[in-house]
C-alpha cells in the first residue's frame, strides 16, 4: 500500500483496505492531485470497485490498473462525484496494481474514504483444474435435508457437522457406508444464548472450544443484519440447543444486507500462526497470542458474503468480547465457506455458482494470508449453489487421497451432499 500523502498516521493508506467501515485514509489537506495504490498481490481480474467516501470526497477522479505499477490504464473515470458510496461495475480490468487518482476536491480538505474494495478473482497461470479426482458422488440419502443446508466441518473420520438455515438447525452426521446421515438425535434446533430467536446458521467449525456457528440474521427479524458467532456444546443430546456463548460482530463488520453477512467460519491454531509469522494488523507486529486473554488456542476466521473478505478474530471464550486481529481478501467477490487444512497449512476459500464453483487456497506470505492458487470445481461437480465445504482428516487417507464434501443449498436432484477427493499432500503449485 502506497499513497501520495496522508493527513496523519491515524489516516494511513492501509485504513482504506482494512475491511473496517470506521477507519479511513485521508490525504494531506489542501493538496491537489493525490493518489492511493493497492497491490493486489498477483495479477487479478477486477469487475467491480466500491469507494465508500467520507465527507472529504472527490467530484472528479480516476481508477486505474497496472500489471507492473508503472504503466497504468484507466478503468473508470468519475466526473460528477457526489460523496455517496460509488459502486462501479460494467467493466473487466486486469492487473496487479489498482490506483485511485483524485483530480478535483469537493472541500478544502484532502481526499478521504472509508473503504476501497475491488471485486474479482486471481487470474493467470494460478488457475487450474481441480487438484483431486474428477469423480464426484452423491453423499446423502434422497431428500434427507431439503433446501438451505450450508456450512460443514469434520469432527473426526466418521463425524461431520452441518448447519442449515430457515430454521436454524445443527446436524451431527455419521458415516453410513458411502453416505452421511444424521445421528439418532437428528436435527438440533439452535437458539441464541437466552433461548430466543431463529439464528440464520450459515457456517460451522468444530474446534477445541466447541461448535462455533456463523450467523447473519435472526430469522424472526430477517430484514435486519445481525452478524453473530454462536458457540454450542457438541456433546449435548438435546433437540433444542441454546448457545453457550455469543459474539455480536455487527458493528465491527461493514454494513451489509441482512442476507449478505457472515457466511463462513474456520479456526486456525496459534501454534501454526506464530510459526508462520502471521502479523497482527492491530499492533502492526507479529501476532502474540498472550496479548488476547482467554481467547483459547487459536483465532477464528470469518468470511463475509457481501465482499469476499476474511476477518480474523480473537474471541474471549467467556463470550461477548472480541478483538479483530486482521482482515484480508479471500480471492473471490463472495465467500461461501472457509476450511483450514493443517497438513498443508492452506486456508481454503470456496465460492458458489457466482464464481462457477471455484476454490482458492491462501497461505501466509510476509505475515499475511494471500491467495496462492485458484482451482476450478471437479469435472463431475455440477455448478450448484454449494455453500458448504469440508476436508476429511488426514487419517482417512487411502491410496494418497482423502474425502472432501460439498453442501448444496438448493438440494438439487433431491441431494444436498456430494463427495470428491483431494490429494493427501499439498497440490503442486505452478512455477
PDB file of N, CA and C in Angstrom, residues 136-228:
ATOM      1  N   UNK A 136     -17.210 -37.222  -8.678  1.00  0.00           N
ATOM      2  CA  UNK A 136     -17.999 -36.684  -7.565  1.00  0.00           C
ATOM      3  C   UNK A 136     -19.235 -37.557  -7.425  1.00  0.00           C
ATOM      4  N   UNK A 137     -19.553 -37.956  -6.206  1.00  0.00           N
ATOM      5  CA  UNK A 137     -20.695 -38.839  -5.976  1.00  0.00           C
ATOM      6  C   UNK A 137     -21.657 -38.225  -4.968  1.00  0.00           C
ATOM      7  N   UNK A 138     -22.914 -38.610  -5.053  1.00  0.00           N
ATOM      8  CA  UNK A 138     -23.911 -38.217  -4.063  1.00  0.00           C
ATOM      9  C   UNK A 138     -23.496 -38.790  -2.710  1.00  0.00           C
ATOM     10  N   UNK A 139     -23.672 -38.008  -1.640  1.00  0.00           N
ATOM     11  CA  UNK A 139     -23.195 -38.446  -0.321  1.00  0.00           C
ATOM     12  C   UNK A 139     -24.280 -38.406   0.746  1.00  0.00           C
ATOM     13  N   UNK A 140     -25.548 -38.328   0.352  1.00  0.00           N
ATOM     14  CA  UNK A 140     -26.639 -38.380   1.318  1.00  0.00           C
ATOM     15  C   UNK A 140     -27.821 -39.127   0.707  1.00  0.00           C
ATOM     16  N   UNK A 141     -28.795 -39.485   1.549  1.00  0.00           N
ATOM     17  CA  UNK A 141     -30.000 -40.105   1.045  1.00  0.00           C
ATOM     18  C   UNK A 141     -30.877 -39.094   0.327  1.00  0.00           C
ATOM     19  N   UNK A 142     -31.915 -39.558  -0.303  1.00  0.00           N
ATOM     20  CA  UNK A 142     -32.795 -38.677  -1.065  1.00  0.00           C
ATOM     21  C   UNK A 142     -33.654 -37.820  -0.145  1.00  0.00           C
ATOM     22  N   UNK A 143     -33.582 -36.491  -0.362  1.00  0.00           N
ATOM     23  CA  UNK A 143     -34.386 -35.502   0.362  1.00  0.00           C
ATOM     24  C   UNK A 143     -34.299 -35.655   1.887  1.00  0.00           C
ATOM     25  N   UNK A 144     -33.105 -35.917   2.378  1.00  0.00           N
ATOM     26  CA  UNK A 144     -32.882 -36.003   3.828  1.00  0.00           C
ATOM     27  C   UNK A 144     -32.910 -34.606   4.454  1.00  0.00           C
ATOM     28  N   UNK A 145     -32.330 -33.627   3.787  1.00  0.00           N
ATOM     29  CA  UNK A 145     -32.156 -32.300   4.367  1.00  0.00           C
ATOM     30  C   UNK A 145     -33.058 -31.238   3.749  1.00  0.00           C
ATOM     31  N   UNK A 146     -33.468 -31.412   2.513  1.00  0.00           N
ATOM     32  CA  UNK A 146     -34.191 -30.347   1.841  1.00  0.00           C
ATOM     33  C   UNK A 146     -33.256 -29.200   1.498  1.00  0.00           C
ATOM     34  N   UNK A 147     -33.812 -28.023   1.276  1.00  0.00           N
ATOM     35  CA  UNK A 147     -33.003 -26.856   0.912  1.00  0.00           C
ATOM     36  C   UNK A 147     -32.377 -26.197   2.142  1.00  0.00           C
ATOM     37  N   UNK A 148     -31.387 -25.339   1.872  1.00  0.00           N
ATOM     38  CA  UNK A 148     -30.759 -24.452   2.857  1.00  0.00           C
ATOM     39  C   UNK A 148     -29.681 -25.094   3.711  1.00  0.00           C
ATOM     40  N   UNK A 149     -29.194 -26.286   3.339  1.00  0.00           N
ATOM     41  CA  UNK A 149     -28.028 -26.810   4.039  1.00  0.00           C
ATOM     42  C   UNK A 149     -26.825 -25.957   3.644  1.00  0.00           C
ATOM     43  N   UNK A 150     -25.970 -25.628   4.615  1.00  0.00           N
ATOM     44  CA  UNK A 150     -24.899 -24.670   4.349  1.00  0.00           C
ATOM     45  C   UNK A 150     -23.549 -25.203   4.838  1.00  0.00           C
ATOM     46  N   UNK A 151     -22.978 -24.652   5.916  1.00  0.00           N
ATOM     47  CA  UNK A 151     -21.621 -24.968   6.321  1.00  0.00           C
ATOM     48  C   UNK A 151     -21.425 -26.401   6.788  1.00  0.00           C
ATOM     49  N   UNK A 152     -20.159 -26.881   6.632  1.00  0.00           N
ATOM     50  CA  UNK A 152     -19.766 -28.225   7.034  1.00  0.00           C
ATOM     51  C   UNK A 152     -18.449 -28.169   7.803  1.00  0.00           C
ATOM     52  N   UNK A 153     -18.251 -29.132   8.715  1.00  0.00           N
ATOM     53  CA  UNK A 153     -16.977 -29.226   9.434  1.00  0.00           C
ATOM     54  C   UNK A 153     -16.803 -30.625  10.004  1.00  0.00           C
ATOM     55  N   UNK A 154     -15.653 -31.249   9.703  1.00  0.00           N
ATOM     56  CA  UNK A 154     -15.363 -32.568  10.249  1.00  0.00           C
ATOM     57  C   UNK A 154     -14.967 -32.453  11.724  1.00  0.00           C
ATOM     58  N   UNK A 155     -15.493 -33.388  12.534  1.00  0.00           N
ATOM     59  CA  UNK A 155     -15.026 -33.548  13.907  1.00  0.00           C
ATOM     60  C   UNK A 155     -13.985 -34.659  13.985  1.00  0.00           C
ATOM     61  N   UNK A 156     -14.117 -35.647  13.151  1.00  0.00           N
ATOM     62  CA  UNK A 156     -13.211 -36.783  13.107  1.00  0.00           C
ATOM     63  C   UNK A 156     -13.475 -37.577  11.853  1.00  0.00           C
ATOM     64  N   UNK A 157     -12.843 -38.733  11.698  1.00  0.00           N
ATOM     65  CA  UNK A 157     -13.002 -39.510  10.472  1.00  0.00           C
ATOM     66  C   UNK A 157     -14.445 -39.896  10.168  1.00  0.00           C
ATOM     67  N   UNK A 158     -15.252 -40.094  11.212  1.00  0.00           N
ATOM     68  CA  UNK A 158     -16.606 -40.608  11.000  1.00  0.00           C
ATOM     69  C   UNK A 158     -17.698 -39.668  11.495  1.00  0.00           C
ATOM     70  N   UNK A 159     -17.358 -38.421  11.798  1.00  0.00           N
ATOM     71  CA  UNK A 159     -18.342 -37.439  12.267  1.00  0.00           C
ATOM     72  C   UNK A 159     -18.173 -36.143  11.480  1.00  0.00           C
ATOM     73  N   UNK A 160     -19.257 -35.677  10.907  1.00  0.00           N
ATOM     74  CA  UNK A 160     -19.278 -34.449  10.117  1.00  0.00           C
ATOM     75  C   UNK A 160     -20.435 -33.589  10.600  1.00  0.00           C
ATOM     76  N   UNK A 161     -20.148 -32.340  10.983  1.00  0.00           N
ATOM     77  CA  UNK A 161     -21.202 -31.415  11.412  1.00  0.00           C
ATOM     78  C   UNK A 161     -21.680 -30.579  10.234  1.00  0.00           C
ATOM     79  N   UNK A 162     -22.966 -30.269  10.237  1.00  0.00           N
ATOM     80  CA  UNK A 162     -23.570 -29.442   9.186  1.00  0.00           C
ATOM     81  C   UNK A 162     -24.566 -28.481   9.810  1.00  0.00           C
ATOM     82  N   UNK A 163     -24.733 -27.326   9.186  1.00  0.00           N
ATOM     83  CA  UNK A 163     -25.742 -26.369   9.640  1.00  0.00           C
ATOM     84  C   UNK A 163     -26.690 -26.040   8.500  1.00  0.00           C
ATOM     85  N   UNK A 164     -27.899 -25.710   8.906  1.00  0.00           N
ATOM     86  CA  UNK A 164     -28.942 -25.349   7.959  1.00  0.00           C
ATOM     87  C   UNK A 164     -29.624 -24.083   8.475  1.00  0.00           C
ATOM     88  N   UNK A 165     -30.076 -23.252   7.550  1.00  0.00           N
ATOM     89  CA  UNK A 165     -30.817 -22.047   7.940  1.00  0.00           C
ATOM     90  C   UNK A 165     -32.252 -22.138   7.460  1.00  0.00           C
ATOM     91  N   UNK A 166     -33.147 -21.479   8.185  1.00  0.00           N
ATOM     92  CA  UNK A 166     -34.562 -21.442   7.816  1.00  0.00           C
ATOM     93  C   UNK A 166     -35.314 -22.736   8.037  1.00  0.00           C
ATOM     94  N   UNK A 167     -35.456 -23.244   9.259  1.00  0.00           N
ATOM     95  CA  UNK A 167     -34.954 -22.685  10.522  1.00  0.00           C
ATOM     96  C   UNK A 167     -33.518 -23.127  10.832  1.00  0.00           C
ATOM     97  N   UNK A 168     -32.860 -22.377  11.736  1.00  0.00           N
ATOM     98  CA  UNK A 168     -31.501 -22.701  12.134  1.00  0.00           C
ATOM     99  C   UNK A 168     -31.423 -24.085  12.767  1.00  0.00           C
ATOM    100  N   UNK A 169     -30.574 -24.936  12.187  1.00  0.00           N
ATOM    101  CA  UNK A 169     -30.505 -26.334  12.622  1.00  0.00           C
ATOM    102  C   UNK A 169     -29.066 -26.826  12.549  1.00  0.00           C
ATOM    103  N   UNK A 170     -28.665 -27.605  13.554  1.00  0.00           N
ATOM    104  CA  UNK A 170     -27.379 -28.293  13.572  1.00  0.00           C
ATOM    105  C   UNK A 170     -27.604 -29.786  13.357  1.00  0.00           C
ATOM    106  N   UNK A 171     -26.742 -30.405  12.549  1.00  0.00           N
ATOM    107  CA  UNK A 171     -26.783 -31.844  12.349  1.00  0.00           C
ATOM    108  C   UNK A 171     -25.417 -32.444  12.684  1.00  0.00           C
ATOM    109  N   UNK A 172     -25.435 -33.538  13.430  1.00  0.00           N
ATOM    110  CA  UNK A 172     -24.240 -34.350  13.613  1.00  0.00           C
ATOM    111  C   UNK A 172     -24.405 -35.549  12.686  1.00  0.00           C
ATOM    112  N   UNK A 173     -23.561 -35.604  11.662  1.00  0.00           N
ATOM    113  CA  UNK A 173     -23.678 -36.639  10.648  1.00  0.00           C
ATOM    114  C   UNK A 173     -22.667 -37.751  10.915  1.00  0.00           C
ATOM    115  N   UNK A 174     -23.084 -38.969  10.645  1.00  0.00           N
ATOM    116  CA  UNK A 174     -22.208 -40.130  10.816  1.00  0.00           C
ATOM    117  C   UNK A 174     -22.165 -40.904   9.508  1.00  0.00           C
ATOM    118  N   UNK A 175     -21.077 -41.624   9.332  1.00  0.00           N
ATOM    119  CA  UNK A 175     -20.931 -42.407   8.098  1.00  0.00           C
ATOM    120  C   UNK A 175     -21.932 -43.565   8.070  1.00  0.00           C
ATOM    121  N   UNK A 176     -22.455 -43.783   6.876  1.00  0.00           N
ATOM    122  CA  UNK A 176     -23.352 -44.914   6.643  1.00  0.00           C
ATOM    123  C   UNK A 176     -22.964 -45.492   5.288  1.00  0.00           C
ATOM    124  N   UNK A 177     -21.931 -46.347   5.292  1.00  0.00           N
ATOM    125  CA  UNK A 177     -21.382 -46.824   4.034  1.00  0.00           C
ATOM    126  C   UNK A 177     -20.687 -45.685   3.305  1.00  0.00           C
ATOM    127  N   UNK A 178     -21.135 -45.387   2.096  1.00  0.00           N
ATOM    128  CA  UNK A 178     -20.548 -44.281   1.327  1.00  0.00           C
ATOM    129  C   UNK A 178     -21.293 -42.969   1.540  1.00  0.00           C
ATOM    130  N   UNK A 179     -22.338 -42.996   2.380  1.00  0.00           N
ATOM    131  CA  UNK A 179     -23.157 -41.807   2.593  1.00  0.00           C
ATOM    132  C   UNK A 179     -22.951 -41.239   3.991  1.00  0.00           C
ATOM    133  N   UNK A 180     -23.513 -40.039   4.204  1.00  0.00           N
ATOM    134  CA  UNK A 180     -23.571 -39.400   5.518  1.00  0.00           C
ATOM    135  C   UNK A 180     -25.042 -39.241   5.898  1.00  0.00           C
ATOM    136  N   UNK A 181     -25.359 -39.580   7.150  1.00  0.00           N
ATOM    137  CA  UNK A 181     -26.736 -39.442   7.621  1.00  0.00           C
ATOM    138  C   UNK A 181     -26.751 -38.795   9.006  1.00  0.00           C
ATOM    139  N   UNK A 182     -27.855 -38.141   9.372  1.00  0.00           N
ATOM    140  CA  UNK A 182     -27.961 -37.579  10.727  1.00  0.00           C
ATOM    141  C   UNK A 182     -27.897 -38.686  11.777  1.00  0.00           C
ATOM    142  N   UNK A 183     -27.320 -38.372  12.939  1.00  0.00           N
ATOM    143  CA  UNK A 183     -27.291 -39.348  14.022  1.00  0.00           C
ATOM    144  C   UNK A 183     -28.699 -39.554  14.580  1.00  0.00           C
ATOM    145  N   UNK A 184     -28.823 -40.350  15.642  1.00  0.00           N
ATOM    146  CA  UNK A 184     -30.142 -40.717  16.169  1.00  0.00           C
ATOM    147  C   UNK A 184     -30.941 -39.521  16.660  1.00  0.00           C
ATOM    148  N   UNK A 185     -30.255 -38.441  17.053  1.00  0.00           N
ATOM    149  CA  UNK A 185     -30.962 -37.246  17.547  1.00  0.00           C
ATOM    150  C   UNK A 185     -31.589 -36.474  16.384  1.00  0.00           C
ATOM    151  N   UNK A 186     -30.967 -36.527  15.242  1.00  0.00           N
ATOM    152  CA  UNK A 186     -31.481 -35.789  14.086  1.00  0.00           C
ATOM    153  C   UNK A 186     -31.125 -34.312  14.168  1.00  0.00           C
ATOM    154  N   UNK A 187     -31.929 -33.476  13.530  1.00  0.00           N
ATOM    155  CA  UNK A 187     -31.662 -32.044  13.536  1.00  0.00           C
ATOM    156  C   UNK A 187     -31.856 -31.437  14.913  1.00  0.00           C
ATOM    157  N   UNK A 188     -30.920 -30.577  15.310  1.00  0.00           N
ATOM    158  CA  UNK A 188     -30.994 -29.886  16.591  1.00  0.00           C
ATOM    159  C   UNK A 188     -31.308 -28.417  16.325  1.00  0.00           C
ATOM    160  N   UNK A 189     -32.430 -27.921  16.789  1.00  0.00           N
ATOM    161  CA  UNK A 189     -32.766 -26.502  16.630  1.00  0.00           C
ATOM    162  C   UNK A 189     -31.772 -25.654  17.419  1.00  0.00           C
ATOM    163  N   UNK A 190     -31.332 -24.543  16.843  1.00  0.00           N
ATOM    164  CA  UNK A 190     -30.384 -23.659  17.531  1.00  0.00           C
ATOM    165  C   UNK A 190     -31.071 -22.349  17.909  1.00  0.00           C
ATOM    166  N   UNK A 191     -30.690 -21.842  19.078  1.00  0.00           N
ATOM    167  CA  UNK A 191     -31.250 -20.598  19.613  1.00  0.00           C
ATOM    168  C   UNK A 191     -30.110 -19.715  20.101  1.00  0.00           C
ATOM    169  N   UNK A 192     -30.439 -18.437  20.289  1.00  0.00           N
ATOM    170  CA  UNK A 192     -29.470 -17.555  20.915  1.00  0.00           C
ATOM    171  C   UNK A 192     -29.286 -17.948  22.382  1.00  0.00           C
ATOM    172  N   UNK A 193     -28.344 -17.290  23.033  1.00  0.00           N
ATOM    173  CA  UNK A 193     -27.962 -17.695  24.390  1.00  0.00           C
ATOM    174  C   UNK A 193     -29.136 -17.645  25.367  1.00  0.00           C
ATOM    175  N   UNK A 194     -30.044 -16.692  25.159  1.00  0.00           N
ATOM    176  CA  UNK A 194     -31.192 -16.550  26.070  1.00  0.00           C
ATOM    177  C   UNK A 194     -32.359 -17.455  25.671  1.00  0.00           C
ATOM    178  N   UNK A 195     -32.157 -18.308  24.686  1.00  0.00           N
ATOM    179  CA  UNK A 195     -33.198 -19.233  24.255  1.00  0.00           C
ATOM    180  C   UNK A 195     -34.138 -18.692  23.207  1.00  0.00           C
ATOM    181  N   UNK A 196     -33.924 -17.482  22.766  1.00  0.00           N
ATOM    182  CA  UNK A 196     -34.840 -16.846  21.816  1.00  0.00           C
ATOM    183  C   UNK A 196     -34.327 -16.977  20.389  1.00  0.00           C
ATOM    184  N   UNK A 197     -35.177 -16.566  19.450  1.00  0.00           N
ATOM    185  CA  UNK A 197     -34.779 -16.345  18.071  1.00  0.00           C
ATOM    186  C   UNK A 197     -34.628 -17.583  17.211  1.00  0.00           C
ATOM    187  N   UNK A 198     -34.284 -17.311  15.943  1.00  0.00           N
ATOM    188  CA  UNK A 198     -34.044 -18.335  14.935  1.00  0.00           C
ATOM    189  C   UNK A 198     -32.772 -17.942  14.184  1.00  0.00           C
ATOM    190  N   UNK A 199     -31.608 -18.210  14.772  1.00  0.00           N
ATOM    191  CA  UNK A 199     -30.351 -17.804  14.130  1.00  0.00           C
ATOM    192  C   UNK A 199     -30.221 -18.382  12.724  1.00  0.00           C
ATOM    193  N   UNK A 200     -29.898 -17.523  11.783  1.00  0.00           N
ATOM    194  CA  UNK A 200     -29.722 -17.925  10.391  1.00  0.00           C
ATOM    195  C   UNK A 200     -28.330 -18.541  10.254  1.00  0.00           C
ATOM    196  N   UNK A 201     -28.227 -19.839  10.539  1.00  0.00           N
ATOM    197  CA  UNK A 201     -26.940 -20.538  10.610  1.00  0.00           C
ATOM    198  C   UNK A 201     -26.378 -20.759   9.211  1.00  0.00           C
ATOM    199  N   UNK A 202     -25.163 -20.256   8.969  1.00  0.00           N
ATOM    200  CA  UNK A 202     -24.554 -20.340   7.647  1.00  0.00           C
ATOM    201  C   UNK A 202     -23.249 -21.124   7.634  1.00  0.00           C
ATOM    202  N   UNK A 203     -22.426 -20.970   8.655  1.00  0.00           N
ATOM    203  CA  UNK A 203     -21.140 -21.647   8.703  1.00  0.00           C
ATOM    204  C   UNK A 203     -20.942 -22.329  10.037  1.00  0.00           C
ATOM    205  N   UNK A 204     -20.098 -23.377  10.075  1.00  0.00           N
ATOM    206  CA  UNK A 204     -19.855 -24.095  11.316  1.00  0.00           C
ATOM    207  C   UNK A 204     -18.412 -24.589  11.325  1.00  0.00           C
ATOM    208  N   UNK A 205     -17.806 -24.628  12.517  1.00  0.00           N
ATOM    209  CA  UNK A 205     -16.483 -25.212  12.658  1.00  0.00           C
ATOM    210  C   UNK A 205     -16.391 -25.874  14.029  1.00  0.00           C
ATOM    211  N   UNK A 206     -15.841 -27.085  14.045  1.00  0.00           N
ATOM    212  CA  UNK A 206     -15.611 -27.812  15.292  1.00  0.00           C
ATOM    213  C   UNK A 206     -14.189 -27.525  15.739  1.00  0.00           C
ATOM    214  N   UNK A 207     -14.024 -27.013  16.955  1.00  0.00           N
ATOM    215  CA  UNK A 207     -12.723 -26.609  17.473  1.00  0.00           C
ATOM    216  C   UNK A 207     -12.565 -27.110  18.908  1.00  0.00           C
ATOM    217  N   UNK A 208     -11.396 -26.931  19.525  1.00  0.00           N
ATOM    218  CA  UNK A 208     -11.247 -27.280  20.943  1.00  0.00           C
ATOM    219  C   UNK A 208     -12.193 -26.500  21.855  1.00  0.00           C
ATOM    220  N   UNK A 209     -12.728 -25.377  21.370  1.00  0.00           N
ATOM    221  CA  UNK A 209     -13.647 -24.565  22.174  1.00  0.00           C
ATOM    222  C   UNK A 209     -15.088 -25.066  22.103  1.00  0.00           C
ATOM    223  N   UNK A 210     -15.406 -25.896  21.116  1.00  0.00           N
ATOM    224  CA  UNK A 210     -16.775 -26.367  20.925  1.00  0.00           C
ATOM    225  C   UNK A 210     -17.180 -26.261  19.474  1.00  0.00           C
ATOM    226  N   UNK A 211     -18.475 -26.086  19.247  1.00  0.00           N
ATOM    227  CA  UNK A 211     -19.012 -25.875  17.907  1.00  0.00           C
ATOM    228  C   UNK A 211     -19.317 -24.394  17.737  1.00  0.00           C
ATOM    229  N   UNK A 212     -18.654 -23.744  16.808  1.00  0.00           N
ATOM    230  CA  UNK A 212     -18.875 -22.324  16.548  1.00  0.00           C
ATOM    231  C   UNK A 212     -19.650 -22.167  15.244  1.00  0.00           C
ATOM    232  N   UNK A 213     -20.720 -21.393  15.295  1.00  0.00           N
ATOM    233  CA  UNK A 213     -21.611 -21.221  14.151  1.00  0.00           C
ATOM    234  C   UNK A 213     -21.664 -19.751  13.759  1.00  0.00           C
ATOM    235  N   UNK A 214     -21.479 -19.474  12.473  1.00  0.00           N
ATOM    236  CA  UNK A 214     -21.594 -18.111  11.950  1.00  0.00           C
ATOM    237  C   UNK A 214     -23.025 -17.870  11.504  1.00  0.00           C
ATOM    238  N   UNK A 215     -23.615 -16.774  11.970  1.00  0.00           N
ATOM    239  CA  UNK A 215     -24.997 -16.433  11.616  1.00  0.00           C
ATOM    240  C   UNK A 215     -25.046 -15.005  11.097  1.00  0.00           C
ATOM    241  N   UNK A 216     -26.000 -14.733  10.183  1.00  0.00           N
ATOM    242  CA  UNK A 216     -26.044 -13.400   9.593  1.00  0.00           C
ATOM    243  C   UNK A 216     -27.302 -12.601   9.943  1.00  0.00           C
ATOM    244  N   UNK A 217     -28.287 -13.244  10.556  1.00  0.00           N
ATOM    245  CA  UNK A 217     -29.502 -12.532  10.943  1.00  0.00           C
ATOM    246  C   UNK A 217     -30.341 -13.452  11.831  1.00  0.00           C
ATOM    247  N   UNK A 218     -31.360 -12.875  12.438  1.00  0.00           N
ATOM    248  CA  UNK A 218     -32.350 -13.632  13.199  1.00  0.00           C
ATOM    249  C   UNK A 218     -33.527 -13.884  12.270  1.00  0.00           C
ATOM    250  N   UNK A 219     -33.860 -15.156  12.044  1.00  0.00           N
ATOM    251  CA  UNK A 219     -34.973 -15.472  11.159  1.00  0.00           C
ATOM    252  C   UNK A 219     -36.291 -14.894  11.604  1.00  0.00           C
ATOM    253  N   UNK A 220     -36.410 -14.522  12.890  1.00  0.00           N
ATOM    254  CA  UNK A 220     -37.632 -13.891  13.380  1.00  0.00           C
ATOM    255  C   UNK A 220     -37.694 -12.410  13.021  1.00  0.00           C
ATOM    256  N   UNK A 221     -36.568 -11.871  12.508  1.00  0.00           N
ATOM    257  CA  UNK A 221     -36.499 -10.477  12.048  1.00  0.00           C
ATOM    258  C   UNK A 221     -35.542 -10.456  10.867  1.00  0.00           C
ATOM    259  N   UNK A 222     -35.926 -11.149   9.789  1.00  0.00           N
ATOM    260  CA  UNK A 222     -34.961 -11.446   8.731  1.00  0.00           C
ATOM    261  C   UNK A 222     -34.626 -10.275   7.825  1.00  0.00           C
ATOM    262  N   UNK A 223     -35.169  -9.107   8.090  1.00  0.00           N
ATOM    263  CA  UNK A 223     -34.805  -7.930   7.312  1.00  0.00           C
ATOM    264  C   UNK A 223     -33.685  -7.124   7.928  1.00  0.00           C
ATOM    265  N   UNK A 224     -33.181  -7.569   9.072  1.00  0.00           N
ATOM    266  CA  UNK A 224     -32.154  -6.821   9.794  1.00  0.00           C
ATOM    267  C   UNK A 224     -30.893  -7.656   9.942  1.00  0.00           C
ATOM    268  N   UNK A 225     -29.762  -7.089   9.577  1.00  0.00           N
ATOM    269  CA  UNK A 225     -28.488  -7.783   9.725  1.00  0.00           C
ATOM    270  C   UNK A 225     -28.156  -7.970  11.202  1.00  0.00           C
ATOM    271  N   UNK A 226     -27.738  -9.166  11.574  1.00  0.00           N
ATOM    272  CA  UNK A 226     -27.310  -9.464  12.945  1.00  0.00           C
ATOM    273  C   UNK A 226     -26.190 -10.491  12.845  1.00  0.00           C
ATOM    274  N   UNK A 227     -24.974  -9.979  12.745  1.00  0.00           N
ATOM    275  CA  UNK A 227     -23.806 -10.830  12.485  1.00  0.00           C
ATOM    276  C   UNK A 227     -23.253 -11.356  13.801  1.00  0.00           C
ATOM    277  N   UNK A 228     -23.704 -12.537  14.176  1.00  0.00           N
ATOM    278  CA  UNK A 228     -23.267 -13.131  15.441  1.00  0.00           C
ATOM    279  C   UNK A 228     -22.563 -14.460  15.212  1.00  0.00           C
TER     280      UNK A 228
END
